[in-house]
Tab-separated table of C-alpha atoms and ligand atoms in Angstrom:
chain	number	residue	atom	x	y	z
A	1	UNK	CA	-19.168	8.136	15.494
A	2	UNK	CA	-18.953	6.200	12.496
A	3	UNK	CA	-20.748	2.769	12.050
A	4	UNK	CA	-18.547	-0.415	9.776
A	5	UNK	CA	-21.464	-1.915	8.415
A	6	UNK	CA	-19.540	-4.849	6.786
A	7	UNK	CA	-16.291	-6.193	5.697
A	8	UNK	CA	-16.658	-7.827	2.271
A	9	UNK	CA	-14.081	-9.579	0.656
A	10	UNK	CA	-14.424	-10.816	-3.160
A	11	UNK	CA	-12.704	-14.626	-3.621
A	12	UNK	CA	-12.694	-15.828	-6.740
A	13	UNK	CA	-16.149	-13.844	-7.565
A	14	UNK	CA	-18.038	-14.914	-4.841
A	15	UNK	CA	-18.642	-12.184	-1.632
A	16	UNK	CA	-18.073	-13.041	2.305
A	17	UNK	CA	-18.804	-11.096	4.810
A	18	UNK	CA	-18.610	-10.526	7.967
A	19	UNK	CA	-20.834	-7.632	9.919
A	20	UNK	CA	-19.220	-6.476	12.307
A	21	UNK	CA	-22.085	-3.845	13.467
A	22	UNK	CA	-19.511	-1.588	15.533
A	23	UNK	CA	-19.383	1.759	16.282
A	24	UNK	CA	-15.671	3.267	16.410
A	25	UNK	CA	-15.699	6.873	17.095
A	26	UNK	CA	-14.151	9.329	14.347
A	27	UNK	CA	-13.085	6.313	12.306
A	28	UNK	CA	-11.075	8.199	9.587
A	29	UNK	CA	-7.947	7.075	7.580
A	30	UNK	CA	-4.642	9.186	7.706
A	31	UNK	CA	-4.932	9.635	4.407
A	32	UNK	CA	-6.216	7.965	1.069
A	33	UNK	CA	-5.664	4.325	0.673
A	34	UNK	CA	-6.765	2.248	-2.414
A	35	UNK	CA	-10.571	2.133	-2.541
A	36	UNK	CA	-10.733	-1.597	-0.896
A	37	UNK	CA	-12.512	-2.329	1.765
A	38	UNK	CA	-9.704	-2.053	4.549
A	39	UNK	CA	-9.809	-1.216	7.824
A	40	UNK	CA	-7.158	-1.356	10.632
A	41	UNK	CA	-6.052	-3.704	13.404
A	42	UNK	CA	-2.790	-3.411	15.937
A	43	UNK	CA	-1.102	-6.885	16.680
A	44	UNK	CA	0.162	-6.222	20.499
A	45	UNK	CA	3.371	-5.122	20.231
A	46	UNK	CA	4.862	-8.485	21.707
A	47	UNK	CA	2.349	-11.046	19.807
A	48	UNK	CA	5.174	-11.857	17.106
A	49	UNK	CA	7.765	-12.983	19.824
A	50	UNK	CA	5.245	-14.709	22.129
A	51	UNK	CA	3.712	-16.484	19.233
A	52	UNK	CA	7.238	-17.795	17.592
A	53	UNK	CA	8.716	-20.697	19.617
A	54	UNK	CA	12.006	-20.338	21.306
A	55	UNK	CA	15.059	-21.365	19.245
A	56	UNK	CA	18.134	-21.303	20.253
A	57	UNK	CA	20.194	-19.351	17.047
A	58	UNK	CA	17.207	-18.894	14.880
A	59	UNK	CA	15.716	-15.449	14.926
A	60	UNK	CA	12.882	-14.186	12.461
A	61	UNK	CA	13.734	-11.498	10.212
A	62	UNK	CA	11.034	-9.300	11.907
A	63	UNK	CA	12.787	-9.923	15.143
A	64	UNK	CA	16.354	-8.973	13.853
A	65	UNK	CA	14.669	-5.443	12.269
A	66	UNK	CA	13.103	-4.541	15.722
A	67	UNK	CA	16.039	-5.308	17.803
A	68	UNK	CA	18.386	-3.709	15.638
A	69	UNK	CA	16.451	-1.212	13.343
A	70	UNK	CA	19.054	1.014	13.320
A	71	UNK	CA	22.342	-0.999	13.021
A	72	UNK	CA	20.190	-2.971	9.911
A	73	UNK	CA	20.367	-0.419	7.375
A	74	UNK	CA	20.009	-2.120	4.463
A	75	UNK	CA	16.797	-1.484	2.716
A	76	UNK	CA	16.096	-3.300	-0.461
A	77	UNK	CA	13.052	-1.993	-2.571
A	78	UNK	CA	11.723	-4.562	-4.861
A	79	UNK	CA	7.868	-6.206	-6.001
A	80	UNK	CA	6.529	-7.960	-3.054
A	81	UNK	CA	5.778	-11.537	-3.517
A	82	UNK	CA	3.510	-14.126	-1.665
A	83	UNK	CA	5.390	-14.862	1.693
A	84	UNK	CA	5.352	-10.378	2.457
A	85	UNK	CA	1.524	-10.376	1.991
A	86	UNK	CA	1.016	-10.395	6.146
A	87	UNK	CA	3.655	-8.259	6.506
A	88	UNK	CA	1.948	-5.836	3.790
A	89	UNK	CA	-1.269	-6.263	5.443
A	90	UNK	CA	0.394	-5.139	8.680
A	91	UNK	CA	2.199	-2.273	7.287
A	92	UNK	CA	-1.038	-0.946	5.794
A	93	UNK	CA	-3.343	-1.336	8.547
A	94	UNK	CA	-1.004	-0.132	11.511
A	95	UNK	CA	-0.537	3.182	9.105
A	96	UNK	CA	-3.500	4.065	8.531
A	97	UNK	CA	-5.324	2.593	11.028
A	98	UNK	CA	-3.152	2.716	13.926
A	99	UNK	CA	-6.583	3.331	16.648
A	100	UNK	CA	-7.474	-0.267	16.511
A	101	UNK	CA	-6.857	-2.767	18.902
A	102	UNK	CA	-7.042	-6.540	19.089
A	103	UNK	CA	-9.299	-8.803	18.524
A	104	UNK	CA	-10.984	-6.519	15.957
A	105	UNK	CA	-7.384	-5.678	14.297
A	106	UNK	CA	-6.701	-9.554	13.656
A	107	UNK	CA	-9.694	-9.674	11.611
A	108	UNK	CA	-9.790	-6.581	9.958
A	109	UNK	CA	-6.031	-7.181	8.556
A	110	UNK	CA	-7.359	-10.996	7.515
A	111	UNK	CA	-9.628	-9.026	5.905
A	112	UNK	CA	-6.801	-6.549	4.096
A	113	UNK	CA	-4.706	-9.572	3.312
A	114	UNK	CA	-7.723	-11.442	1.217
A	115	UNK	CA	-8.380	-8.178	-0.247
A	116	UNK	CA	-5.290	-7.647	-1.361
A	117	UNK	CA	-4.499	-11.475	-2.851
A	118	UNK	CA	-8.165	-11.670	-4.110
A	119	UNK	CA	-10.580	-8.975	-4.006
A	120	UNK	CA	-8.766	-6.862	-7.279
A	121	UNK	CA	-9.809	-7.473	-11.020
A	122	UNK	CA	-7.482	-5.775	-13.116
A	123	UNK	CA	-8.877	-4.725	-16.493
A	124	UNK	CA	-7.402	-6.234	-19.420
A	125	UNK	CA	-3.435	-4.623	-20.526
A	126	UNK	CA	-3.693	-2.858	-17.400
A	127	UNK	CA	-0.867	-3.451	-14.575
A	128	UNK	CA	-0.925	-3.261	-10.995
A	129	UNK	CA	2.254	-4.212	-8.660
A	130	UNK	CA	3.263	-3.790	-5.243
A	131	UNK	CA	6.339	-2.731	-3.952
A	132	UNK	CA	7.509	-3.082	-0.715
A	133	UNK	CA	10.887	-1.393	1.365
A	134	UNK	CA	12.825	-4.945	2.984
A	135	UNK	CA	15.050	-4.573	5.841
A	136	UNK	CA	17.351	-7.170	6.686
A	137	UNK	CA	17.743	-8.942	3.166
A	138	UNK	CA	20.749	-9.240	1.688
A	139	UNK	CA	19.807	-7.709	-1.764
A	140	UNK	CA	18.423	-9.594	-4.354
A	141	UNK	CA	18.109	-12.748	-4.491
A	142	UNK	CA	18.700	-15.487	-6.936
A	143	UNK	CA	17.329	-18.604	-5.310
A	144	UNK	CA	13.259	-18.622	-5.902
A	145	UNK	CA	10.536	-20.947	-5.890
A	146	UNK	CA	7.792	-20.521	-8.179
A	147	UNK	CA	7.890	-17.985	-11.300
A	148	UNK	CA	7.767	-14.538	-12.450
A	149	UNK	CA	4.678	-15.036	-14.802
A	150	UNK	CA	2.380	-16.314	-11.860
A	151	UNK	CA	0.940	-13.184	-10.173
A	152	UNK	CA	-1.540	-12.688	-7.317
A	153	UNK	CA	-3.497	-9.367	-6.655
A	154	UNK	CA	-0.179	-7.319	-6.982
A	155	UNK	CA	2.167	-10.212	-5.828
A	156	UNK	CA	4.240	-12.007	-7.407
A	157	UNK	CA	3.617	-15.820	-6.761
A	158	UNK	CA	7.179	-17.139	-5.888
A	159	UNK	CA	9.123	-17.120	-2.759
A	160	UNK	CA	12.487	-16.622	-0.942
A	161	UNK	CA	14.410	-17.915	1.594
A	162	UNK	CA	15.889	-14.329	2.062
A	163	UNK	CA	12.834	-12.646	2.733
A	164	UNK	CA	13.506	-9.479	5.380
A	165	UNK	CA	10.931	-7.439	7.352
A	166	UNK	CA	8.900	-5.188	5.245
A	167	UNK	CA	8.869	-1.692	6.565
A	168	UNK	CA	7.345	-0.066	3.667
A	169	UNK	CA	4.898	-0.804	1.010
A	170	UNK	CA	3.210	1.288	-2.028
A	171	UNK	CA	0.881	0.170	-4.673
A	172	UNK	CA	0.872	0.960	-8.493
A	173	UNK	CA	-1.163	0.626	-11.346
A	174	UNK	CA	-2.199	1.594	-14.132
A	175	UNK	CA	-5.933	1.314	-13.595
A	176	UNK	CA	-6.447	4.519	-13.290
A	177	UNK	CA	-10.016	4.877	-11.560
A	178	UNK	CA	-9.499	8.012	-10.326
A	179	UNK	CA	-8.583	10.367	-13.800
A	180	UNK	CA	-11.685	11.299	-16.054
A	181	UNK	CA	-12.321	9.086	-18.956
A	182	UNK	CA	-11.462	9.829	-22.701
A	183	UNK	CA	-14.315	11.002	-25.016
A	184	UNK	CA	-17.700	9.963	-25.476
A	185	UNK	CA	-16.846	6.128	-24.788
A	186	UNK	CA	-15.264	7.640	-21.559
A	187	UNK	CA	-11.858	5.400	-22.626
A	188	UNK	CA	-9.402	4.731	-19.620
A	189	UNK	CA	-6.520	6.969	-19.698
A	190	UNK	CA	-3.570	5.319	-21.047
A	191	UNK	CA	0.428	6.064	-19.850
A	192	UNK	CA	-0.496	7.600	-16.389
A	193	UNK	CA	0.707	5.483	-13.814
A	194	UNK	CA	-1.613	5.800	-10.448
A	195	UNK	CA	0.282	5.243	-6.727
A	196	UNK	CA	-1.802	4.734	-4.073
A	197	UNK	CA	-1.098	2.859	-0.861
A	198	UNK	CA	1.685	4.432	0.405
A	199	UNK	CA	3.555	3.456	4.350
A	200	UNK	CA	6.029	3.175	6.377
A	201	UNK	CA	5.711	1.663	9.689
A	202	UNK	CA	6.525	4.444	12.014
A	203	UNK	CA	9.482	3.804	13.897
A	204	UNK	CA	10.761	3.633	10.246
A	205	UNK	CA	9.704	6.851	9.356
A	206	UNK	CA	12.284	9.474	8.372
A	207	UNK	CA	14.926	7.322	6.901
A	208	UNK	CA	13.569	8.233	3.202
A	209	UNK	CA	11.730	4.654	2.619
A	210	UNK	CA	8.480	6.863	1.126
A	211	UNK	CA	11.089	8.393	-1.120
A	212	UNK	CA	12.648	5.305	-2.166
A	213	UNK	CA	9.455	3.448	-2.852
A	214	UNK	CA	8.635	6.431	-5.265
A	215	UNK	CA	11.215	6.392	-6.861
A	216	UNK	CA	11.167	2.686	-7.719
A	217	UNK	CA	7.971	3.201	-8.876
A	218	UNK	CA	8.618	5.653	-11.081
A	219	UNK	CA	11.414	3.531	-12.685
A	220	UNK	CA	8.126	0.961	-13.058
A	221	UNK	CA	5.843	3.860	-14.231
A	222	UNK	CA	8.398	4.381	-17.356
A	223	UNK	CA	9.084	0.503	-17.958
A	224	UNK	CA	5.728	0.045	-18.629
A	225	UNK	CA	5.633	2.888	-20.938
A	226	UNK	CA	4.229	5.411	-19.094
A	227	UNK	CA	4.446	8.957	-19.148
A	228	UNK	CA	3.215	10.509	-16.177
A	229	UNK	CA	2.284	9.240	-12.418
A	230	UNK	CA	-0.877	10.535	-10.706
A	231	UNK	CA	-1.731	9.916	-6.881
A	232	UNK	CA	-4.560	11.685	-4.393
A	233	UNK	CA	-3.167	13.117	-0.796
A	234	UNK	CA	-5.587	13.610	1.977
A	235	UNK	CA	-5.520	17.527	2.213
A	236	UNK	CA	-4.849	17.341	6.098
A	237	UNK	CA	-1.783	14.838	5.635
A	238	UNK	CA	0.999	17.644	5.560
A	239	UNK	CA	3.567	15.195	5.781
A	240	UNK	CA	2.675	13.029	2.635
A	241	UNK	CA	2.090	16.054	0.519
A	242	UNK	CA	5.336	17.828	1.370
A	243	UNK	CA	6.588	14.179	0.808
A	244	UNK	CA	5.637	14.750	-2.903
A	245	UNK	CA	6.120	17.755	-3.706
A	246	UNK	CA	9.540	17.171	-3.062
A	247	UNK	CA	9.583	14.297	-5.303
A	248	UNK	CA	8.547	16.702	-7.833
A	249	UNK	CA	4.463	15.988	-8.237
A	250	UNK	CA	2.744	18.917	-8.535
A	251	UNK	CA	-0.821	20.161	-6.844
A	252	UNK	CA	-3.277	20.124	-9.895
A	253	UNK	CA	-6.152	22.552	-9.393
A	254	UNK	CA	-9.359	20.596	-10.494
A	255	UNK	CA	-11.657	23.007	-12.727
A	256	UNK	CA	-14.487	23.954	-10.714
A	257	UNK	CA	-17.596	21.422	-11.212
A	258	UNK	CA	-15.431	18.906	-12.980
A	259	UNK	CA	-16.771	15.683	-12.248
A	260	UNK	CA	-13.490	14.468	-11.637
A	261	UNK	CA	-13.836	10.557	-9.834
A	262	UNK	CA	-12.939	10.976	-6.083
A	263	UNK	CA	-11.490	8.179	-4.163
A	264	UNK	CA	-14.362	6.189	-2.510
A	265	UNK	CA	-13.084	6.664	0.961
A	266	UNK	CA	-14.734	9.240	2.958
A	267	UNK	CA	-17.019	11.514	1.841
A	268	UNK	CA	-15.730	14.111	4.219
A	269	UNK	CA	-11.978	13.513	3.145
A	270	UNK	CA	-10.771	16.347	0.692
A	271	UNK	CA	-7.872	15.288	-1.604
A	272	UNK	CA	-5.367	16.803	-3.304
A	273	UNK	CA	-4.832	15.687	-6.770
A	274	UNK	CA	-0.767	15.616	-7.693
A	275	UNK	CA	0.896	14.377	-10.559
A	276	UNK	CA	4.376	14.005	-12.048
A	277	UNK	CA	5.712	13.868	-15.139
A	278	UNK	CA	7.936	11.675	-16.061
A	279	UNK	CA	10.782	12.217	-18.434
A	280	UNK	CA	12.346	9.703	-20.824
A	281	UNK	CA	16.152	8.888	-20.346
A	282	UNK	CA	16.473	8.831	-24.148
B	301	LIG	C1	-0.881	8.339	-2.313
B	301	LIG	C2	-0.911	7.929	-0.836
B	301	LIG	O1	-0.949	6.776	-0.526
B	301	LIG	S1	-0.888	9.139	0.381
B	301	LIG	C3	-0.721	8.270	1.891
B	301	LIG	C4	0.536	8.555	2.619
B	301	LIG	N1	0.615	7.613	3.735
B	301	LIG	C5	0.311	7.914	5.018
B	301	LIG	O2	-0.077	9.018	5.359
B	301	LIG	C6	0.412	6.782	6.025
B	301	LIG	C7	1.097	7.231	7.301
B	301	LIG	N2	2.391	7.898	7.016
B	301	LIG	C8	3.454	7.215	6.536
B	301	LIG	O3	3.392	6.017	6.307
B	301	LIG	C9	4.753	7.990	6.315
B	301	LIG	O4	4.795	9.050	7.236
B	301	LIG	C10	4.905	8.566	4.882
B	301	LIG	C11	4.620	7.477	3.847
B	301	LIG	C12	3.931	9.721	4.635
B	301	LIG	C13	6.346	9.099	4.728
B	301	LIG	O5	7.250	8.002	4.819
B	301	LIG	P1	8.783	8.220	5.226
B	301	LIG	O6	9.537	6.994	4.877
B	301	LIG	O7	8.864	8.671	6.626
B	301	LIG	O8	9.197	9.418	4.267
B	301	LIG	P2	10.697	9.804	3.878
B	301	LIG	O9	11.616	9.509	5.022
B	301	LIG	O10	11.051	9.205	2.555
B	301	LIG	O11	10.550	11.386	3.746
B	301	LIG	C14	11.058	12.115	2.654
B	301	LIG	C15	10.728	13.580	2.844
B	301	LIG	O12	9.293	13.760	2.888
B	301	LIG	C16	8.961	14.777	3.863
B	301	LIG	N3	8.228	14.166	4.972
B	301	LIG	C17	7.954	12.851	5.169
B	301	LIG	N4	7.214	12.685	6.280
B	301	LIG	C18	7.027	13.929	6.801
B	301	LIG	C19	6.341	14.404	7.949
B	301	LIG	N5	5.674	13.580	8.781
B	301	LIG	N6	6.339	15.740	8.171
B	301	LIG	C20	6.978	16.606	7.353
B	301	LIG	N7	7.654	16.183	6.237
B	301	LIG	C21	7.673	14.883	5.972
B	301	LIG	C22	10.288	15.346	4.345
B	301	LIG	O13	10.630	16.396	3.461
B	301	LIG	C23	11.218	14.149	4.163
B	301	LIG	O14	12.571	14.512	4.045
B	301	LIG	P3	13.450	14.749	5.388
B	301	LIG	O15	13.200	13.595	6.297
B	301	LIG	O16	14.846	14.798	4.836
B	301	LIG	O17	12.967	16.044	5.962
């Protein structure tokens, strides 16, 4: 048994939070997720329908993906903005999560979803983005409101009509909390990308979204100049790991009593380290 003390959420520098005092038996992610404070919820599987009024002709996008996930096959990969940030929330939480039910899942992905627009300080020249896998948008799109410079958390502040259902998300930066520091000063490393994040809602599994998402942010790993791309994998997460090693990151063996940073997740949660490198097209 495992006790969630709190959920704290950082807006705008001040703290909320809300105890929760419950005790959720072997409360343990899938597998590492960034070091917010995030826990899980479940939305009933029919709450989206119930709670969207009938109209006649008009269908959410969510709606049109899980009637016709398979005959919707278009999957655009692109920065998620301000209007997927529930649907990121949702992704995350019912991935790694998936054990919780409602009404504790409602408030735990409120929780994500401030977290995520609010609760990350990005040191200065650092970057930090996330992607997200749409289905059921017809490619990009060229009508927007709001701007490219405006950013929130990792989302871009501007919105589309065309938005689809997100059915996959990934996060990266390059923060870098988790590699060693440089020197005495113990300097941030510079030009390693870091993923973390990573999910695909599960009936979407399979259809190489994960391997998409990489691969776009790889292409965002080199445009901002970077020259490898470093991620932890829960060790018992088979799936994820064979997921990168066949995207070409490598196990790196840790020297014995290197005081390496560990993702704050778990203490009982043993990661692999992997890391790519990536190689300039010029
Ligand atoms: C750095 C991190 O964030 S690690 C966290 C990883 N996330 C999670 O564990 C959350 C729960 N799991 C998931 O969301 C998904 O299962 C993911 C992200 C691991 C994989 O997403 P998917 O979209 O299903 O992966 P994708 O279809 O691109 O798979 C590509 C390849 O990876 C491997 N792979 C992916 N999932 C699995 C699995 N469950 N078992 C075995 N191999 C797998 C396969 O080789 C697969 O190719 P194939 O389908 O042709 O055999």
């Amino acid at each position: 048994m495992q006790t969630i003390p709190s959920i704290t959420t950082v807006v705008n520098g001040s703290s909320f939070s809300v105890n929760l005092s419950l005790k959720i038996k072997n409360l343990k992610p899938h597998s590492f997720s960034s070091p917010s404070k995030i826990l899980n919820y479940e939305i009933p599987p029919n709450a989206h329908s119930s709670s969207t009024p009938h109209m006649p002709g008009l269908c959410r996008a969510s709606q049109v993906a899980e009637l016709f996930p398979t005959t919707s096959p278009e999957i655009v990969v692109r920065e998620a903005r301000i209007e997927d940030c529930w649907e990121v929330a949702e992704t995350h939480c019912s991935s790694f999560f998936p054990e919780y039910s409602f009404p504790l899942d409602f408030v735990l992905r409120f929780d994500r979803l401030l977290g995520m627009l609010f609760g990350f300080s990005i040191p200065k020249g650092c970057n930090r983005t996330c992607l997200v896998a749409v289905i059921g948008s017809s490619g990009e799109d060229s009508f927007f409101v709001g701007s490219d410079e405006f950013k929130i958390g990792g989302f871009e502040g501007k919105f589309s009509l065309n938005k689809g259902y997100v059915a996959g998300i990934l996060t990266i930066d390059t923060v870098a909390d988790f590699l060693p520091r440089k020197g005495p000063l113990r300097q941030r490393r510079r030009g390693i990308a870091y993923i973390s994040n990573v999910a695909v809602r599960e009936k979407f599994r399979r259809k190489g979204i994960a391997k998409r998402l990489i691969a776009k942010a790889e292409a965002k790993a080199k445009a901002w100049g970077c020259r490898a791309i470093a991620l932890h994998c829960d060790h018992s997460n088979p799936g994820a790991t064979k997921l990168y090693s066949s995207q070409g990151f490598k196990i790196i063996k840790i020297p014995s009593g290197a005081n390496w940073p560990h993702p704050r997740i778990s203490a009982d949660v043993q990661f692999n380290f992997m890391m790519k490198l990536l190689h300039s097209s010029r």
